Amino acid sequence: MDCRLGCGACCIAPSISTVIPGMPEGKPAGVRCIQLNEDNLCKLFGLPERPDVCHMFAATKDVCGTNKEEAIWLINELEAATA
């Protein structure tokens, strides 16, 4: 599956424990990444500063669902199950 442009769920819902430029402590679950622009696109996409965990994320139906709201819900559920 291709990433839905403008979704941003993977940059909002999960916690990210690695350093993100502008977020040296990482990102808590449910907090919008500072690198997510107003169109919900990553400002670091394609740049070497982009964290490996973000680079390795692959959109799949079981994680991203069929729309942004479902993606937020699914990722929140995964986050809670692995906390």
PDB file of C-alpha atoms in Angstrom:
ATOM      1  CA  MET A   1       0.000   0.000   0.000  1.00  0.00           C
ATOM      2  CA  ASP A   2       1.193   3.528  -0.691  1.00  0.00           C
ATOM      3  CA  CYS A   3       1.211   6.100   2.069  1.00  0.00           C
ATOM      4  CA  ARG A   4      -1.826   8.426   1.986  1.00  0.00           C
ATOM      5  CA  LEU A   5      -0.451  11.914   1.407  1.00  0.00           C
ATOM      6  CA  GLY A   6      -1.620  14.305   4.079  1.00  0.00           C
ATOM      7  CA  CYS A   7      -2.548  11.581   6.596  1.00  0.00           C
ATOM      8  CA  GLY A   8       0.268  12.043   9.137  1.00  0.00           C
ATOM      9  CA  ALA A   9      -1.116   9.402  11.536  1.00  0.00           C
ATOM     10  CA  CYS A  10       2.304   7.726  11.823  1.00  0.00           C
ATOM     11  CA  CYS A  11       3.761  11.113  12.847  1.00  0.00           C
ATOM     12  CA  ILE A  12       1.109  11.766  15.501  1.00  0.00           C
ATOM     13  CA  ALA A  13      -0.159   8.551  17.128  1.00  0.00           C
ATOM     14  CA  PRO A  14       2.947   6.493  18.002  1.00  0.00           C
ATOM     15  CA  SER A  15       5.678   7.255  20.464  1.00  0.00           C
ATOM     16  CA  ILE A  16       9.132   7.576  18.925  1.00  0.00           C
ATOM     17  CA  SER A  17      11.973   6.983  21.361  1.00  0.00           C
ATOM     18  CA  THR A  18      14.795   8.117  19.086  1.00  0.00           C
ATOM     19  CA  VAL A  19      16.044  11.669  18.630  1.00  0.00           C
ATOM     20  CA  ILE A  20      14.134  13.722  16.078  1.00  0.00           C
ATOM     21  CA  PRO A  21      15.563  17.089  14.973  1.00  0.00           C
ATOM     22  CA  GLY A  22      13.774  19.591  17.183  1.00  0.00           C
ATOM     23  CA  MET A  23      12.658  16.829  19.594  1.00  0.00           C
ATOM     24  CA  PRO A  24      15.842  15.602  21.313  1.00  0.00           C
ATOM     25  CA  GLU A  25      13.914  13.396  23.748  1.00  0.00           C
ATOM     26  CA  GLY A  26      11.894  11.742  20.987  1.00  0.00           C
ATOM     27  CA  LYS A  27       8.128  12.050  20.698  1.00  0.00           C
ATOM     28  CA  PRO A  28       5.419  10.839  23.099  1.00  0.00           C
ATOM     29  CA  ALA A  29       2.396   8.995  21.741  1.00  0.00           C
ATOM     30  CA  GLY A  30      -0.368  11.331  20.594  1.00  0.00           C
ATOM     31  CA  VAL A  31       1.962  14.311  20.168  1.00  0.00           C
ATOM     32  CA  ARG A  32       2.349  15.781  16.701  1.00  0.00           C
ATOM     33  CA  CYS A  33       5.939  15.525  15.436  1.00  0.00           C
ATOM     34  CA  ILE A  34       7.563  18.925  15.112  1.00  0.00           C
ATOM     35  CA  GLN A  35       8.734  17.892  11.631  1.00  0.00           C
ATOM     36  CA  LEU A  36       5.178  17.400  10.344  1.00  0.00           C
ATOM     37  CA  ASN A  37       4.165  20.410   8.254  1.00  0.00           C
ATOM     38  CA  GLU A  38       0.718  22.030   7.967  1.00  0.00           C
ATOM     39  CA  ASP A  39      -0.155  19.654   5.097  1.00  0.00           C
ATOM     40  CA  ASN A  40       0.759  16.629   7.269  1.00  0.00           C
ATOM     41  CA  LEU A  41       3.890  15.926   5.236  1.00  0.00           C
ATOM     42  CA  CYS A  42       7.302  15.187   6.754  1.00  0.00           C
ATOM     43  CA  LYS A  43       9.756  18.069   6.437  1.00  0.00           C
ATOM     44  CA  LEU A  44      12.620  15.536   6.705  1.00  0.00           C
ATOM     45  CA  PHE A  45      11.411  13.100   4.049  1.00  0.00           C
ATOM     46  CA  GLY A  46      14.371  12.066   1.904  1.00  0.00           C
ATOM     47  CA  LEU A  47      16.911  13.786   4.165  1.00  0.00           C
ATOM     48  CA  PRO A  48      19.624  11.990   6.163  1.00  0.00           C
ATOM     49  CA  GLU A  49      18.372  13.644   9.377  1.00  0.00           C
ATOM     50  CA  ARG A  50      15.127  11.659   9.187  1.00  0.00           C
ATOM     51  CA  PRO A  51      15.154   9.044  11.984  1.00  0.00           C
ATOM     52  CA  ASP A  52      15.725   5.433  10.911  1.00  0.00           C
ATOM     53  CA  VAL A  53      12.463   4.346  12.571  1.00  0.00           C
ATOM     54  CA  CYS A  54      10.563   6.756  10.328  1.00  0.00           C
ATOM     55  CA  HIS A  55      12.492   5.701   7.249  1.00  0.00           C
ATOM     56  CA  MET A  56      11.717   2.023   7.948  1.00  0.00           C
ATOM     57  CA  PHE A  57       7.964   2.528   8.464  1.00  0.00           C
ATOM     58  CA  ALA A  58       5.922   0.972   5.685  1.00  0.00           C
ATOM     59  CA  ALA A  59       2.254   1.754   5.214  1.00  0.00           C
ATOM     60  CA  THR A  60       0.122  -1.383   5.436  1.00  0.00           C
ATOM     61  CA  LYS A  61      -3.640  -1.798   5.590  1.00  0.00           C
ATOM     62  CA  ASP A  62      -3.490  -3.467   9.021  1.00  0.00           C
ATOM     63  CA  VAL A  63      -1.688  -0.404  10.456  1.00  0.00           C
ATOM     64  CA  CYS A  64      -3.084   2.401   8.304  1.00  0.00           C
ATOM     65  CA  GLY A  65      -6.629   1.182   7.673  1.00  0.00           C
ATOM     66  CA  THR A  66      -8.690   2.942   5.047  1.00  0.00           C
ATOM     67  CA  ASN A  67      -8.479   6.562   6.251  1.00  0.00           C
ATOM     68  CA  LYS A  68      -6.628   8.863   8.672  1.00  0.00           C
ATOM     69  CA  GLU A  69      -9.084   8.362  11.531  1.00  0.00           C
ATOM     70  CA  GLU A  70      -8.812   4.589  11.292  1.00  0.00           C
ATOM     71  CA  ALA A  71      -5.017   4.853  11.102  1.00  0.00           C
ATOM     72  CA  ILE A  72      -4.918   6.965  14.284  1.00  0.00           C
ATOM     73  CA  TRP A  73      -7.154   4.413  16.051  1.00  0.00           C
ATOM     74  CA  LEU A  74      -5.140   1.399  14.853  1.00  0.00           C
ATOM     75  CA  ILE A  75      -1.783   2.942  15.749  1.00  0.00           C
ATOM     76  CA  ASN A  76      -3.123   3.981  19.167  1.00  0.00           C
ATOM     77  CA  GLU A  77      -4.256   0.380  19.744  1.00  0.00           C
ATOM     78  CA  LEU A  78      -0.836  -0.957  18.750  1.00  0.00           C
ATOM     79  CA  GLU A  79       0.849   1.606  20.991  1.00  0.00           C
ATOM     80  CA  ALA A  80      -1.318   0.564  23.975  1.00  0.00           C
ATOM     81  CA  ALA A  81      -0.726  -3.140  23.325  1.00  0.00           C
ATOM     82  CA  THR A  82       3.053  -2.686  23.301  1.00  0.00           C
ATOM     83  CA  ALA A  83       3.389  -0.190  26.154  1.00  0.00           C
TER      84      ALA A  83
END
